[in-house]
Short mmCIF file of C-alpha atoms in Angstrom, two decimals:
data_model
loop_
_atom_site.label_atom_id
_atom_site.label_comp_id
_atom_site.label_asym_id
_atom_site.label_seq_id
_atom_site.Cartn_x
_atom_site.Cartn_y
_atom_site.Cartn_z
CA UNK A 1 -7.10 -14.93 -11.37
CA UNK A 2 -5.09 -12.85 -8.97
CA UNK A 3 -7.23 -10.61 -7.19
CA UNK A 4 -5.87 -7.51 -5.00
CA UNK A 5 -8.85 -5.66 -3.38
CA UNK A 6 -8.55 -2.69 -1.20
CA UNK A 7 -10.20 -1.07 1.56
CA UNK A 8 -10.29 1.17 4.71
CA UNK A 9 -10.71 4.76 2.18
CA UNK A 10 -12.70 7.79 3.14
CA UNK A 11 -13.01 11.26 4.62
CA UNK A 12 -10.80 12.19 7.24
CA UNK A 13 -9.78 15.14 8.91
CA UNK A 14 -6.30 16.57 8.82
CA UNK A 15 -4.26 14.93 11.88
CA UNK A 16 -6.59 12.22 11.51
CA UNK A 17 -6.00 8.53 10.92
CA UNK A 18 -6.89 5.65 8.28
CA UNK A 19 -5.96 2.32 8.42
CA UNK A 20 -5.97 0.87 4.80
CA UNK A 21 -6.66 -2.75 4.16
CA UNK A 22 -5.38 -5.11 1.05
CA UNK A 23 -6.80 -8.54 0.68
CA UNK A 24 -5.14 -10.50 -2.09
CA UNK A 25 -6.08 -13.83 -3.62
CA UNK A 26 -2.68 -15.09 -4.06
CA UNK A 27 -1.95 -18.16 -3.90
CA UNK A 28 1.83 -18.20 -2.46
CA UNK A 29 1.16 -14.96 -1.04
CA UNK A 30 4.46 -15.08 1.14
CA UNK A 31 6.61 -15.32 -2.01
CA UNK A 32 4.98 -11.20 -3.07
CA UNK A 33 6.41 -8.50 -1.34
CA UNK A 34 3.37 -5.86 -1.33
CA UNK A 35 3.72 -2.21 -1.67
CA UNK A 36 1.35 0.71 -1.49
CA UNK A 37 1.33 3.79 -4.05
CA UNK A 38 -1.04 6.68 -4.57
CA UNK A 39 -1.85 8.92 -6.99
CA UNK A 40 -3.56 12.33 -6.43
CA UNK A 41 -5.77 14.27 -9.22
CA UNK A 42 -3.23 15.55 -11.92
CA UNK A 43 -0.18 13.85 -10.88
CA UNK A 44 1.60 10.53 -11.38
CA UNK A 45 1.36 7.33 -9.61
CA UNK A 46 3.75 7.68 -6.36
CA UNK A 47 5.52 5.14 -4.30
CA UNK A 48 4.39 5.40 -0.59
CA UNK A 49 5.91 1.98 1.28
CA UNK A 50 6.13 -1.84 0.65
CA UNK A 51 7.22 -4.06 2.54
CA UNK A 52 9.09 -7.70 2.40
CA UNK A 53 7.71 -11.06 1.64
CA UNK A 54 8.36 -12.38 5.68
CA UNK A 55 7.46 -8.70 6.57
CA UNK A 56 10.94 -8.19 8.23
CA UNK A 57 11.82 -5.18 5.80
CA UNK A 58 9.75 -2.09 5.20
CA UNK A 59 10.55 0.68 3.19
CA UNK A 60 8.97 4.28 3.20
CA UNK A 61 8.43 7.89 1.17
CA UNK A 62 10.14 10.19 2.95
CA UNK A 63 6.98 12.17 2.56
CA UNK A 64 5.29 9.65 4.66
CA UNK A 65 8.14 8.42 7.62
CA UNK A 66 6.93 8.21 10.65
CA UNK A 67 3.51 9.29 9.91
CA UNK A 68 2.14 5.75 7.94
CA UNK A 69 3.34 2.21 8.42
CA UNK A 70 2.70 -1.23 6.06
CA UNK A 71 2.54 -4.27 8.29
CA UNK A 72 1.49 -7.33 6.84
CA UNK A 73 -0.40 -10.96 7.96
CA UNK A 74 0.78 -13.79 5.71
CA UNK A 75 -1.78 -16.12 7.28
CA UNK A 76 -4.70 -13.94 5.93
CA UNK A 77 -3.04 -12.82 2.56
CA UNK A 78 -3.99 -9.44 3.68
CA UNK A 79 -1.50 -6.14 3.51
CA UNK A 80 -2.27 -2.57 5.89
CA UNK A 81 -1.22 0.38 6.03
CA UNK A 82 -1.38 2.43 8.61
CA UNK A 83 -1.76 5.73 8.07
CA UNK A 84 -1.27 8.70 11.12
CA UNK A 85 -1.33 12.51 11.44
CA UNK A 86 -2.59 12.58 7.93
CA UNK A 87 -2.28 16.13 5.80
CA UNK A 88 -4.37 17.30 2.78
CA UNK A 89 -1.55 16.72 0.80
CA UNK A 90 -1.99 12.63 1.46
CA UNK A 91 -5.50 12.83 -0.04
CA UNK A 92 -5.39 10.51 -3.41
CA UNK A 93 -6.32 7.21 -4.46
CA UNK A 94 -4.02 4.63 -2.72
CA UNK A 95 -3.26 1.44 -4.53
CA UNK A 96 -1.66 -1.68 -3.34
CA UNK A 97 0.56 -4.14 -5.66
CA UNK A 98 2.30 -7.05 -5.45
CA UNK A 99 5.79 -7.73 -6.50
CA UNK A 100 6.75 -11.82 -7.07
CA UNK A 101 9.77 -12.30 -5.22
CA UNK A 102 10.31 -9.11 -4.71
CA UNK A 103 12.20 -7.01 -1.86
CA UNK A 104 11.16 -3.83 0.29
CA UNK A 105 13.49 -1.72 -1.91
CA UNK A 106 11.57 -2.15 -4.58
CA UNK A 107 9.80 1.19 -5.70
CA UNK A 108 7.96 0.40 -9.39
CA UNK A 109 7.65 -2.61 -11.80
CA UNK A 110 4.81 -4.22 -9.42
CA UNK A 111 2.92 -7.66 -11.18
CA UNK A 112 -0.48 -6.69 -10.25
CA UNK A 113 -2.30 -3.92 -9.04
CA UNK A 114 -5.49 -3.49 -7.12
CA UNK A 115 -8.43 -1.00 -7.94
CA UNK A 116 -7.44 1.56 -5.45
CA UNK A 117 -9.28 3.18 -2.60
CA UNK A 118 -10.01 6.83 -2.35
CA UNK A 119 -8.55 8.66 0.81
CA UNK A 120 -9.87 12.45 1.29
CA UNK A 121 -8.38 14.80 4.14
CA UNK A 122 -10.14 17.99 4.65
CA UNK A 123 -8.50 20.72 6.18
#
């Protein structure tokens, strides 16, 4: 049973920092490119980065360029995302998902999800 378990959440100040944590129990891991989404109270699930199977391509929001970036470590099946100068507007619940032989580019249509971490920034 694929497994995709996040962590790394919590209270922050604005201009503050979070580094987010996926650990996935796929088997071929390096065949998923992994992505990270978020979804605040009262709006829809949004695309925030993902990032290629080898890790050589990344792809960002433009909402979060330069600010967050999705690295990856195919030897511990694990997916981050690093998250800088953070703004109450980046408070939500941040999921990641995995995409079978998928590419950076890729924005929805994800094969499994995890259960999401909660990120709060205060102002």
């Amino acid at each position: 049973q694929v497994q995709l378990v996040e962590s790394g959440g919590g209270l922050v100040q604005a201009g503050g920092s979070l580094r987010l944590s996926c650990a996935a129990s796929l088997r071929t891991f390096g065949t998923y490119a992994m992505g990270w989404f978020r979804q605040a109270p009262g709006k829809e699930r949004e695309f925030v980065a993902a990032i290629s199977r080898m890790g050589g391509s990344t792809n960002y929001a433009d909402s979060v360029k330069g600010r967050f970036t999705i690295s990856r470590d195919n030897a511990e099946n694990t997916v981050y995302l690093q998250m800088n100068s953070l703004k109450v507007e980046d408070a939500a619940v941040y999921y990641c998902a995995a995409d079978r032989w998928g590419a950076a580019t890729r924005t929805n249509g994800y094969d499994y999800w995890g259960q999401g971490t909660q990120v709060s920034v205060s102002s």
